[in-house]
Short mmCIF file of C-alpha atoms in Angstrom, two decimals:
data_model
loop_
_atom_site.label_atom_id
_atom_site.label_comp_id
_atom_site.label_asym_id
_atom_site.label_seq_id
_atom_site.Cartn_x
_atom_site.Cartn_y
_atom_site.Cartn_z
CA MET I 951 -4.80 36.60 10.42
CA SER I 952 -6.01 38.79 13.29
CA GLU I 953 -4.32 39.34 16.66
CA ALA I 954 -5.49 37.27 19.61
CA THR I 955 -7.38 39.49 22.05
CA ASN I 956 -5.97 37.72 25.09
CA LYS I 957 -2.75 35.79 25.56
CA ASP I 958 -4.51 33.42 27.95
CA GLN I 959 -7.04 32.59 25.26
CA PRO I 960 -4.99 31.54 22.27
CA PHE I 961 -6.46 30.21 19.08
CA ARG I 962 -6.43 26.44 19.49
CA TYR I 963 -6.56 24.06 16.53
CA PHE I 964 -7.00 20.34 16.12
CA ILE I 965 -5.10 18.74 13.27
CA ASP I 966 -6.05 15.38 11.74
CA LEU I 967 -3.16 13.68 10.00
CA SER I 968 -1.80 10.40 8.69
CA TYR I 969 1.79 9.22 8.57
CA ASP I 970 3.91 6.37 7.35
CA GLY I 971 5.86 5.35 10.48
CA THR I 972 8.68 3.61 8.58
CA ARG I 973 11.21 6.43 8.73
CA PHE I 974 10.20 7.77 12.18
CA LEU I 975 11.44 6.74 15.62
CA GLY I 976 7.79 7.03 16.68
CA TRP I 977 5.49 9.90 17.58
CA GLN I 978 7.14 11.37 20.66
CA VAL I 979 9.81 14.06 20.30
CA GLN I 980 13.31 12.86 21.23
CA PRO I 981 16.68 14.55 21.68
CA LYS I 982 18.03 12.60 18.71
CA GLY I 983 16.31 11.12 15.70
CA ARG I 984 13.31 11.95 13.56
CA THR I 985 9.88 11.77 15.20
CA VAL I 986 6.43 12.81 13.96
CA GLN I 987 5.85 15.21 16.85
CA GLY I 988 9.34 16.70 16.45
CA GLU I 989 8.85 17.13 12.71
CA LEU I 990 5.46 18.85 13.22
CA ILE I 991 6.81 21.19 15.94
CA GLU I 992 9.70 22.23 13.69
CA ARG I 993 7.73 22.65 10.46
CA LEU I 994 4.66 24.33 12.00
CA SER I 995 6.90 26.77 13.90
CA THR I 996 8.69 27.71 10.69
CA PHE I 997 5.46 27.93 8.72
CA PHE I 998 3.55 30.07 11.26
CA ARG I 999 6.67 32.07 12.27
CA GLU I 1000 6.09 31.49 15.98
CA GLU I 1001 6.90 28.74 18.46
CA VAL I 1002 4.26 26.06 17.91
CA TYR I 1003 4.07 23.09 20.27
CA VAL I 1004 2.10 20.05 19.14
CA ILE I 1005 0.41 17.59 21.50
CA GLY I 1006 -0.95 14.31 20.14
CA ALA I 1007 -3.89 12.11 21.10
CA GLY I 1008 -1.44 9.31 21.82
CA ARG I 1009 2.00 7.97 21.08
CA THR I 1010 2.97 5.50 18.42
CA ASP I 1011 6.20 3.49 18.56
CA ALA I 1012 8.95 3.31 15.95
CA GLY I 1013 7.66 1.88 12.67
CA VAL I 1014 4.01 2.12 13.72
CA HIS I 1015 1.78 3.94 11.23
CA ALA I 1016 -1.23 6.21 11.59
CA SER I 1017 -3.99 6.35 9.03
CA HIS I 1018 -5.67 8.80 11.42
CA MET I 1019 -4.03 10.69 14.28
CA THR I 1020 -5.33 13.86 15.93
CA ALA I 1021 -3.15 16.48 17.63
CA HIS I 1022 -3.60 20.06 18.82
CA PHE I 1023 -1.58 23.29 18.82
CA ASP I 1024 -2.06 26.95 19.77
CA LEU I 1025 -1.47 30.04 17.67
CA SER I 1026 -1.36 33.70 18.69
CA THR I 1027 -3.22 34.63 15.51
CA GLU I 1028 -6.28 33.17 13.89
CA ILE I 1029 -6.14 31.03 10.75
CA GLU I 1030 -8.47 32.63 8.23
CA SER I 1031 -8.75 29.63 5.91
CA PRO I 1032 -7.80 26.32 7.58
CA SER I 1033 -8.20 24.39 4.31
CA ASP I 1034 -5.76 26.72 2.50
CA VAL I 1035 -3.28 26.34 5.37
CA ALA I 1036 -3.67 22.54 5.31
CA TYR I 1037 -2.99 22.54 1.56
CA LYS I 1038 0.12 24.70 1.91
CA LEU I 1039 1.40 22.76 4.92
CA ASN I 1040 1.08 19.51 2.97
CA ARG I 1041 3.45 20.96 0.36
CA PHE I 1042 5.80 22.09 3.13
CA LEU I 1043 5.88 18.76 5.00
CA ASP I 1044 7.72 15.64 3.79
CA THR I 1045 5.86 13.01 1.81
CA ASP I 1046 5.45 10.66 4.79
CA ILE I 1047 3.16 13.01 6.77
CA ALA I 1048 -0.16 14.23 5.36
CA ILE I 1049 -2.57 16.68 6.95
CA LYS I 1050 -6.19 15.70 6.44
CA ARG I 1051 -7.88 18.63 8.19
CA ILE I 1052 -7.21 21.59 10.51
CA TYR I 1053 -10.12 22.95 12.57
CA ARG I 1054 -10.64 25.45 15.36
CA VAL I 1055 -11.59 24.17 18.83
CA GLY I 1056 -12.21 25.85 22.19
CA ALA I 1057 -9.12 26.99 24.10
CA GLU I 1058 -9.62 24.19 26.65
CA ALA I 1059 -10.01 21.35 24.15
CA HIS I 1060 -7.27 18.74 24.46
CA SER I 1061 -6.45 16.14 21.80
CA ARG I 1062 -5.38 13.58 24.38
CA PHE I 1063 -7.65 14.13 27.40
CA ASP I 1064 -10.83 14.78 25.44
CA ALA I 1065 -10.55 11.74 23.17
CA VAL I 1066 -13.38 9.32 23.96
CA GLU I 1067 -12.36 6.46 21.69
CA ARG I 1068 -9.33 5.19 19.82
CA GLY I 1069 -9.16 2.60 17.09
CA TYR I 1070 -6.27 0.49 15.82
CA VAL I 1071 -5.89 -1.83 12.87
CA TYR I 1072 -3.32 -4.63 12.58
CA ARG I 1073 -2.52 -6.12 9.16
CA LEU I 1074 -1.33 -9.72 8.85
CA SER I 1075 -0.16 -10.75 5.38
CA ARG I 1076 -0.71 -14.49 4.78
CA VAL I 1077 1.37 -14.66 1.57
CA LYS I 1078 4.60 -13.02 0.43
CA ASN I 1079 3.54 -9.62 -0.90
CA PRO I 1080 6.12 -7.11 -2.17
CA PHE I 1081 3.66 -4.25 -1.61
CA ALA I 1082 3.08 -5.11 2.06
CA VAL I 1083 6.74 -4.94 3.14
CA GLY I 1084 6.84 -2.56 6.12
CA TYR I 1085 3.03 -2.24 6.06
CA ALA I 1086 1.84 -5.65 7.23
CA TRP I 1087 3.36 -8.46 9.27
CA SER I 1088 4.09 -11.43 7.03
CA PHE I 1089 2.77 -14.57 8.74
CA GLU I 1090 2.36 -17.58 6.46
CA ARG I 1091 2.02 -20.41 8.98
CA PRO I 1092 -1.47 -21.90 9.44
CA LEU I 1093 -3.80 -20.03 11.82
CA ASP I 1094 -7.30 -20.81 13.08
CA LEU I 1095 -9.22 -17.60 12.34
CA ASN I 1096 -12.33 -18.78 14.20
CA ALA I 1097 -10.39 -19.47 17.40
CA MET I 1098 -8.69 -16.07 17.10
CA ASN I 1099 -12.06 -14.36 16.73
CA GLU I 1100 -13.54 -16.32 19.62
CA ALA I 1101 -10.65 -15.26 21.85
CA ALA I 1102 -10.80 -11.66 20.56
CA SER I 1103 -14.49 -11.38 21.48
CA THR I 1104 -13.70 -12.27 25.12
CA LEU I 1105 -11.70 -9.00 25.38
CA LEU I 1106 -15.04 -7.19 25.65
CA GLU I 1107 -15.79 -9.08 28.91
CA TYR I 1108 -12.84 -7.61 30.82
CA ARG I 1109 -11.82 -4.20 32.15
CA ASP I 1110 -8.28 -4.66 33.47
CA PHE I 1111 -5.66 -5.25 30.78
CA ALA I 1112 -2.48 -5.25 32.90
CA ALA I 1113 -1.57 -8.55 31.20
CA PHE I 1114 -1.10 -6.65 27.92
CA CYS I 1115 0.65 -3.58 29.36
CA LYS I 1116 4.40 -3.02 29.00
CA ALA I 1117 5.97 -3.51 32.44
CA ASP I 1118 7.79 -0.17 32.49
CA ALA I 1119 4.76 1.85 31.43
CA ASP I 1120 4.05 4.69 33.82
CA VAL I 1121 0.27 4.53 34.04
CA LYS I 1122 -2.10 5.16 36.95
CA THR I 1123 -4.62 2.56 35.85
CA THR I 1124 -4.70 -0.44 33.57
CA LEU I 1125 -8.49 -0.24 33.07
CA CYS I 1126 -9.76 0.00 29.50
CA ASP I 1127 -13.19 -0.30 27.94
CA VAL I 1128 -12.68 -2.46 24.84
CA ARG I 1129 -15.67 -1.98 22.50
CA GLU I 1130 -14.63 -3.86 19.39
CA ALA I 1131 -12.12 -6.65 18.76
CA ARG I 1132 -12.42 -8.73 15.61
CA TRP I 1133 -10.43 -10.25 12.78
CA GLU I 1134 -11.62 -9.98 9.20
CA GLN I 1135 -10.23 -11.57 6.05
CA VAL I 1136 -9.42 -9.08 3.27
CA GLY I 1137 -7.97 -10.84 0.23
CA ASP I 1138 -4.69 -12.45 1.32
CA GLU I 1139 -4.61 -10.48 4.57
CA TRP I 1140 -6.16 -10.95 7.97
CA VAL I 1141 -6.94 -7.59 9.53
CA PHE I 1142 -7.55 -7.06 13.26
CA HIS I 1143 -9.80 -4.17 14.34
CA ILE I 1144 -9.84 -3.01 17.93
CA LYS I 1145 -11.53 -0.01 19.56
CA ALA I 1146 -11.45 1.16 23.18
CA ASP I 1147 -11.71 4.33 25.21
CA ARG I 1148 -7.96 4.11 25.82
CA PHE I 1149 -5.06 1.77 25.21
CA LEU I 1150 -2.07 0.87 27.39
CA ARG I 1151 1.46 1.01 26.06
CA ASN I 1152 2.17 -1.91 23.70
CA MET I 1153 -1.36 -3.26 24.34
CA VAL I 1154 -2.50 -3.91 20.75
CA ARG I 1155 0.74 -5.61 19.74
CA ALA I 1156 0.65 -7.81 22.86
CA ILE I 1157 -2.99 -8.73 22.18
CA VAL I 1158 -2.24 -9.55 18.52
CA GLY I 1159 0.78 -11.68 19.50
CA THR I 1160 -1.30 -13.58 22.06
CA LEU I 1161 -4.24 -14.03 19.67
CA ILE I 1162 -1.81 -15.52 17.15
CA ALA I 1163 -0.73 -18.02 19.82
CA VAL I 1164 -4.43 -18.95 20.03
CA GLY I 1165 -4.60 -19.20 16.22
CA GLU I 1166 -1.58 -21.52 16.19
CA GLY I 1167 -3.17 -23.74 18.84
CA LYS I 1168 -0.42 -22.99 21.37
CA ILE I 1169 -2.99 -21.77 23.87
CA THR I 1170 -6.76 -22.30 24.10
CA VAL I 1171 -9.42 -19.59 24.26
CA GLU I 1172 -9.86 -20.55 27.93
CA GLU I 1173 -6.14 -20.04 28.55
CA PHE I 1174 -6.36 -16.69 26.74
CA LYS I 1175 -8.98 -15.60 29.29
CA GLU I 1176 -6.79 -16.87 32.15
CA ILE I 1177 -3.93 -14.73 30.83
CA ILE I 1178 -6.16 -11.61 30.96
CA GLU I 1179 -7.32 -12.56 34.46
CA SER I 1180 -3.73 -13.09 35.64
CA GLU I 1181 -3.00 -9.38 35.00
CA ASP I 1182 0.60 -10.53 34.44
CA ARG I 1183 2.35 -9.36 31.25
CA LYS I 1184 4.84 -12.24 31.43
CA LYS I 1185 2.02 -14.74 30.87
CA ALA I 1186 0.90 -13.18 27.56
CA GLY I 1187 2.40 -13.92 24.14
CA SER I 1188 5.19 -11.95 22.52
CA SER I 1189 4.34 -8.65 20.87
CA ALA I 1190 3.60 -8.54 17.16
CA PRO I 1191 5.99 -6.21 15.26
CA GLY I 1192 5.15 -2.53 14.75
CA GLU I 1193 5.13 -2.60 10.94
CA GLY I 1194 1.60 -4.11 10.86
CA LEU I 1195 0.07 -1.62 13.30
CA TYR I 1196 -1.97 1.49 12.41
CA LEU I 1197 -3.62 4.02 14.65
CA SER I 1198 -6.82 4.38 12.64
CA GLU I 1199 -9.26 6.48 14.67
CA VAL I 1200 -9.41 9.08 17.44
CA ALA I 1201 -12.93 10.19 18.35
CA TYR I 1202 -14.10 13.28 20.27
CA PRO I 1203 -17.44 14.55 21.55
CA SER I 1204 -19.28 16.05 18.58
CA ASP I 1205 -19.33 19.55 20.15
CA ILE I 1206 -15.55 19.88 20.35
CA GLU I 1207 -15.35 21.68 17.02
CA TRP I 1208 -15.46 25.45 17.37
CA LYS I 1209 -18.33 26.84 15.34
CA LYS I 1210 -17.59 30.38 14.19
CA MET N 948 13.83 -34.49 -9.81
CA SER N 949 14.21 -36.85 -12.76
CA GLU N 950 16.45 -36.42 -15.80
CA ALA N 951 14.96 -34.95 -18.95
CA THR N 952 14.69 -37.66 -21.58
CA ASN N 953 15.56 -35.35 -24.44
CA LYS N 954 17.55 -32.13 -24.51
CA ASP N 955 15.24 -30.73 -27.18
CA GLN N 956 12.28 -31.27 -24.89
CA PRO N 957 13.17 -29.55 -21.65
CA PHE N 958 10.79 -29.17 -18.76
CA ARG N 959 9.22 -25.78 -19.29
CA TYR N 960 7.56 -23.82 -16.48
CA PHE N 961 5.44 -20.70 -16.27
CA ILE N 962 5.95 -18.55 -13.20
CA ASP N 963 3.38 -16.02 -11.97
CA LEU N 964 4.88 -13.27 -9.86
CA SER N 965 4.42 -9.80 -8.46
CA TYR N 966 7.02 -7.14 -7.83
CA ASP N 967 7.44 -3.69 -6.39
CA GLY N 968 9.17 -1.79 -9.20
CA THR N 969 10.58 0.95 -6.96
CA ARG N 970 14.10 -0.44 -6.60
CA PHE N 971 14.34 -1.95 -10.11
CA LEU N 972 15.52 -0.35 -13.34
CA GLY N 973 12.61 -2.18 -14.95
CA TRP N 974 12.01 -5.75 -16.10
CA GLN N 975 14.59 -6.20 -18.83
CA VAL N 976 18.10 -7.43 -17.96
CA GLN N 977 20.77 -4.76 -18.36
CA PRO N 978 24.59 -4.74 -18.21
CA LYS N 979 24.43 -2.50 -15.15
CA GLY N 980 21.77 -2.07 -12.50
CA ARG N 981 19.17 -4.24 -10.82
CA THR N 982 16.33 -5.56 -13.00
CA VAL N 983 13.56 -8.06 -12.28
CA GLN N 984 14.58 -10.35 -15.15
CA GLY N 985 18.25 -10.13 -14.14
CA GLU N 986 17.44 -10.90 -10.52
CA LEU N 987 15.31 -13.91 -11.50
CA ILE N 988 17.96 -15.30 -13.88
CA GLU N 989 20.62 -15.03 -11.18
CA ARG N 990 18.57 -16.43 -8.29
CA LEU N 991 16.87 -19.23 -10.23
CA SER N 992 20.22 -20.33 -11.68
CA THR N 993 21.71 -20.49 -8.19
CA PHE N 994 18.64 -22.22 -6.75
CA PHE N 995 18.35 -24.89 -9.47
CA ARG N 996 22.14 -25.22 -9.92
CA GLU N 997 21.95 -24.82 -13.69
CA GLU N 998 21.80 -21.88 -16.10
CA VAL N 999 18.19 -20.71 -16.07
CA TYR N 1000 17.07 -18.05 -18.53
CA VAL N 1001 13.79 -16.26 -17.82
CA ILE N 1002 11.57 -14.73 -20.52
CA GLY N 1003 8.70 -12.46 -19.49
CA ALA N 1004 5.28 -11.77 -20.99
CA GLY N 1005 6.29 -8.16 -21.41
CA ARG N 1006 8.61 -5.45 -20.19
CA THR N 1007 7.94 -2.91 -17.49
CA ASP N 1008 9.91 0.33 -17.20
CA ALA N 1009 11.84 1.63 -14.19
CA GLY N 1010 9.54 2.19 -11.21
CA VAL N 1011 6.60 0.38 -12.82
CA HIS N 1012 5.06 -2.33 -10.64
CA ALA N 1013 3.51 -5.70 -11.40
CA SER N 1014 0.72 -7.14 -9.29
CA HIS N 1015 0.72 -9.99 -11.82
CA MET N 1016 3.46 -10.84 -14.32
CA THR N 1017 3.99 -14.18 -16.04
CA ALA N 1018 7.34 -15.46 -17.29
CA HIS N 1019 8.75 -18.83 -18.41
CA PHE N 1020 11.96 -20.81 -17.97
CA ASP N 1021 13.32 -24.24 -18.85
CA LEU N 1022 14.90 -26.82 -16.59
CA SER N 1023 16.79 -29.99 -17.45
CA THR N 1024 15.08 -31.79 -14.58
CA GLU N 1025 11.47 -31.93 -13.50
CA ILE N 1026 10.15 -30.07 -10.45
CA GLU N 1027 8.39 -32.65 -8.26
CA SER N 1028 6.45 -30.18 -6.13
CA PRO N 1029 6.06 -26.74 -7.74
CA SER N 1030 4.34 -25.32 -4.64
CA ASP N 1031 7.24 -26.38 -2.40
CA VAL N 1032 9.72 -24.84 -4.84
CA ALA N 1033 7.66 -21.60 -4.98
CA TYR N 1034 7.66 -21.45 -1.18
CA LYS N 1035 11.44 -21.98 -0.96
CA LEU N 1036 12.17 -19.55 -3.80
CA ASN N 1037 10.13 -16.87 -2.03
CA ARG N 1038 12.46 -17.20 0.96
CA PHE N 1039 15.46 -17.06 -1.36
CA LEU N 1040 14.35 -13.97 -3.32
CA ASP N 1041 14.39 -10.42 -1.95
CA THR N 1042 11.25 -8.98 -0.37
CA ASP N 1043 10.30 -6.95 -3.47
CA ILE N 1044 9.66 -9.98 -5.70
CA ALA N 1045 7.05 -12.60 -4.78
CA ILE N 1046 6.26 -15.81 -6.64
CA LYS N 1047 2.56 -16.59 -6.74
CA ARG N 1048 2.67 -19.89 -8.63
CA ILE N 1049 4.93 -22.13 -10.72
CA TYR N 1050 3.31 -24.56 -13.17
CA ARG N 1051 4.41 -26.91 -15.91
CA VAL N 1052 3.55 -26.06 -19.53
CA GLY N 1053 4.27 -27.69 -22.87
CA ALA N 1054 7.80 -27.27 -24.23
CA GLU N 1055 6.51 -24.91 -26.93
CA ALA N 1056 4.51 -22.63 -24.63
CA HIS N 1057 5.81 -19.07 -24.59
CA SER N 1058 4.94 -16.49 -21.92
CA ARG N 1059 5.14 -13.62 -24.41
CA PHE N 1060 3.88 -15.01 -27.72
CA ASP N 1061 1.05 -17.09 -26.26
CA ALA N 1062 -0.43 -14.34 -24.09
CA VAL N 1063 -3.88 -13.43 -25.39
CA GLU N 1064 -4.61 -10.50 -23.10
CA ARG N 1065 -2.80 -8.06 -20.82
CA GLY N 1066 -4.25 -5.78 -18.20
CA TYR N 1067 -2.83 -2.68 -16.57
CA VAL N 1068 -3.99 -0.55 -13.67
CA TYR N 1069 -3.03 3.09 -13.10
CA ARG N 1070 -3.53 4.65 -9.64
CA LEU N 1071 -4.14 8.40 -9.30
CA SER N 1072 -4.13 9.71 -5.72
CA ARG N 1073 -6.38 12.78 -5.35
CA VAL N 1074 -5.10 13.75 -1.87
CA LYS N 1075 -1.70 13.69 -0.18
CA ASN N 1076 -1.31 10.13 1.10
CA PRO N 1077 1.89 9.00 2.85
CA PHE N 1078 1.08 5.34 2.02
CA ALA N 1079 0.75 5.99 -1.72
CA VAL N 1080 4.21 7.52 -2.21
CA GLY N 1081 5.83 5.54 -5.04
CA TYR N 1082 2.60 3.54 -5.57
CA ALA N 1083 0.22 6.12 -7.04
CA TRP N 1084 0.62 9.38 -8.93
CA SER N 1085 -0.43 12.27 -6.71
CA PHE N 1086 -2.72 14.54 -8.72
CA GLU N 1087 -4.80 16.97 -6.65
CA ARG N 1088 -5.98 19.45 -9.29
CA PRO N 1089 -9.65 19.23 -10.35
CA LEU N 1090 -10.47 16.62 -12.99
CA ASP N 1091 -13.70 15.79 -14.80
CA LEU N 1092 -14.08 12.04 -14.25
CA ASN N 1093 -17.05 11.78 -16.63
CA ALA N 1094 -15.15 13.38 -19.50
CA MET N 1095 -12.17 11.10 -18.81
CA ASN N 1096 -14.44 8.05 -18.92
CA GLU N 1097 -16.17 9.25 -22.06
CA ALA N 1098 -12.78 9.68 -23.79
CA ALA N 1099 -11.53 6.34 -22.39
CA SER N 1100 -14.51 4.49 -23.87
CA THR N 1101 -13.63 5.77 -27.38
CA LEU N 1102 -10.37 3.77 -27.21
CA LEU N 1103 -12.45 0.66 -27.94
CA GLU N 1104 -13.45 2.12 -31.34
CA TYR N 1105 -9.90 2.22 -32.71
CA ARG N 1106 -7.27 -0.32 -33.74
CA ASP N 1107 -4.14 1.73 -34.49
CA PHE N 1108 -2.52 3.33 -31.44
CA ALA N 1109 0.59 4.83 -33.04
CA ALA N 1110 -0.35 8.12 -31.32
CA PHE N 1111 0.41 6.50 -27.96
CA CYS N 1112 3.55 4.60 -28.99
CA LYS N 1113 7.03 5.76 -28.01
CA ALA N 1114 8.74 7.06 -31.18
CA ASP N 1115 11.86 4.88 -30.82
CA ALA N 1116 9.91 1.67 -30.18
CA ASP N 1117 10.95 -1.08 -32.56
CA VAL N 1118 7.59 -2.61 -33.38
CA LYS N 1119 6.25 -4.14 -36.58
CA THR N 1120 2.70 -2.98 -36.02
CA THR N 1121 0.90 -0.43 -33.88
CA LEU N 1122 -2.42 -2.33 -33.98
CA CYS N 1123 -3.99 -3.24 -30.64
CA ASP N 1124 -7.39 -4.58 -29.67
CA VAL N 1125 -8.39 -2.54 -26.60
CA ARG N 1126 -11.17 -4.40 -24.75
CA GLU N 1127 -11.59 -2.38 -21.56
CA ALA N 1128 -10.71 1.21 -20.65
CA ARG N 1129 -12.42 2.82 -17.67
CA TRP N 1130 -11.77 4.95 -14.61
CA GLU N 1131 -13.27 4.05 -11.26
CA GLN N 1132 -13.25 5.99 -8.00
CA VAL N 1133 -11.86 4.02 -5.03
CA GLY N 1134 -11.85 6.13 -1.87
CA ASP N 1135 -9.50 9.06 -2.49
CA GLU N 1136 -8.04 7.45 -5.60
CA TRP N 1137 -9.09 7.30 -9.24
CA VAL N 1138 -8.03 4.01 -10.77
CA PHE N 1139 -7.74 3.41 -14.50
CA HIS N 1140 -8.27 -0.14 -15.83
CA ILE N 1141 -7.22 -1.06 -19.35
CA LYS N 1142 -7.09 -4.42 -21.11
CA ALA N 1143 -5.93 -5.28 -24.62
CA ASP N 1144 -4.44 -8.16 -26.56
CA ARG N 1145 -1.13 -6.28 -26.60
CA PHE N 1146 0.28 -2.89 -25.62
CA LEU N 1147 2.84 -0.67 -27.32
CA ARG N 1148 5.81 0.73 -25.46
CA ASN N 1149 4.74 3.56 -23.10
CA MET N 1150 1.14 3.22 -24.35
CA VAL N 1151 -0.71 3.13 -21.00
CA ARG N 1152 1.21 6.07 -19.55
CA ALA N 1153 0.64 8.13 -22.73
CA ILE N 1154 -3.08 7.29 -22.67
CA VAL N 1155 -3.36 8.21 -18.95
CA GLY N 1156 -1.51 11.49 -19.54
CA THR N 1157 -3.79 12.36 -22.46
CA LEU N 1158 -6.95 11.37 -20.57
CA ILE N 1159 -5.87 13.68 -17.75
CA ALA N 1160 -5.61 16.50 -20.32
CA VAL N 1161 -9.25 15.69 -21.13
CA GLY N 1162 -10.12 15.69 -17.40
CA GLU N 1163 -8.50 19.11 -17.02
CA GLY N 1164 -10.49 20.49 -19.95
CA LYS N 1165 -7.33 21.14 -21.98
CA ILE N 1166 -8.66 18.99 -24.82
CA THR N 1167 -12.18 17.80 -25.64
CA VAL N 1168 -13.29 14.20 -26.13
CA GLU N 1169 -13.53 15.00 -29.86
CA GLU N 1170 -9.91 16.22 -29.86
CA PHE N 1171 -8.90 13.07 -27.98
CA LYS N 1172 -10.33 11.04 -30.88
CA GLU N 1173 -8.51 13.25 -33.39
CA ILE N 1174 -5.24 12.56 -31.57
CA ILE N 1175 -5.79 8.79 -31.92
CA GLU N 1176 -6.68 9.27 -35.60
CA SER N 1177 -3.57 11.40 -36.22
CA GLU N 1178 -1.36 8.37 -35.32
CA ASP N 1179 1.20 10.99 -34.24
CA ARG N 1180 2.77 10.62 -30.77
CA LYS N 1181 3.69 14.30 -30.68
CA LYS N 1182 -0.02 15.23 -30.66
CA ALA N 1183 -0.81 13.22 -27.51
CA GLY N 1184 -0.34 14.43 -23.93
CA SER N 1185 2.75 13.84 -21.82
CA SER N 1186 3.21 10.43 -20.21
CA ALA N 1187 2.02 9.86 -16.65
CA PRO N 1188 4.88 8.78 -14.34
CA GLY N 1189 5.71 5.10 -13.83
CA GLU N 1190 5.05 5.00 -10.07
CA GLY N 1191 1.26 4.78 -10.59
CA LEU N 1192 1.40 1.95 -13.16
CA TYR N 1193 0.86 -1.76 -12.48
CA LEU N 1194 0.89 -4.68 -14.87
CA SER N 1195 -2.09 -6.51 -13.38
CA GLU N 1196 -2.97 -9.39 -15.69
CA VAL N 1197 -1.51 -11.68 -18.35
CA ALA N 1198 -3.97 -14.20 -19.76
CA TYR N 1199 -3.31 -17.43 -21.73
CA PRO N 1200 -5.48 -20.00 -23.48
CA SER N 1201 -6.88 -22.28 -20.79
CA ASP N 1202 -5.12 -25.37 -22.23
CA ILE N 1203 -1.61 -23.95 -21.82
CA GLU N 1204 -1.17 -25.62 -18.43
CA TRP N 1205 0.48 -29.02 -18.67
CA LYS N 1206 -1.77 -31.64 -17.10
CA LYS N 1207 0.24 -34.50 -15.72
#
């Protein structure tokens, strides 16, 4: 490692990782309890022998998983071989967090503000499956997949998703650009894929819960659209549990990676 | 349910199930500790309100999983709706055992002796993966997949697998008819598929461990064949751990199902 030439221009790195959310209270660092961010701050600081703060592309709630999360951190010295460091860090971290890649970015790059798209996956297990416990929501009652997909596709027609935003969420705007929203059948599971530029707090779980109400015939596709238009969270269905939810993608402009 | 007409001719049922082996000491009932067979005997006896003994198609060791196991049990009364009973039993059993199907067979049908083929799967994770902990063996060192597949295919040329049989196993014969043995790459995992009429104790894990020695270049394909020919367990590689192993198939003659 070489010294940074200027304290105002630290070496900034993006880190792609995955984690099993089961034993975490969520992403965001808390005074008490194990969190992904807290664990990364502690372990990276010990590993690099300097105070390392880690900022993530988003927050996941307790029990929610990430098959792909991106975060960033600064170092006073340069990492000579990011792949070597990723390998060693994987040995140093617990088994429920895995680093996929570490790469240098410009000092202004920001994992949260520069992200242009996020993707989530929600797994619904239609039969009892011992291997899906904690990793999919078990839902064995009959569901109309076509109606759920018809309702899901209408999400692309709207911009304001206040109806699916947690009431206490401190956000300036409830506008999102939803670019994909579809259910697919994979063996005994139904898997929901959704992509947007940004997501509101609790949004995917509220959408999944409300789409399931459509699938059960409790509300029609037309009523689903009226719920979105109402911009009233109380009108939407209950939230699906966190155990089926995965942050699966965070995308950045292609030039964000620092080419040496 | 109706009374059995003859005590010597009970109503016999096959039960297809899956289980996560993590929290079990294995299949076989033991004086102390939780086992799949023990759990089934206890729960089925309580559910059916009579002593129900459960015999499985085979035994799995501690930590070994089953995506498909078949067992049988007798009842003094007939099950009117096996699918209803399977549904209710799934609610009554813990989350790490799932019943896939219950079906009536002839009173002489035997889940172990009548099985004509068994299949196992072994999962090798090539990268750190938080979702594979306990469900795949993490093996990140370089391996030659082609050499492993070349060695695996030679298993079909032999009949005596004493070299891959645990020394203390109480078996009359070490002859097996291996019908499939191949590795396939699935994303970041290498998955080994093996099928045979029967398997010796510890056989799959010993084969996987020895094939990995081939993949690492520690032994050649020719030496792999010499190990089989030696019929000496001490010559083979160490056993791969149980967490990557799944019993995946038990096959019976098509006429074993009792047609009402």
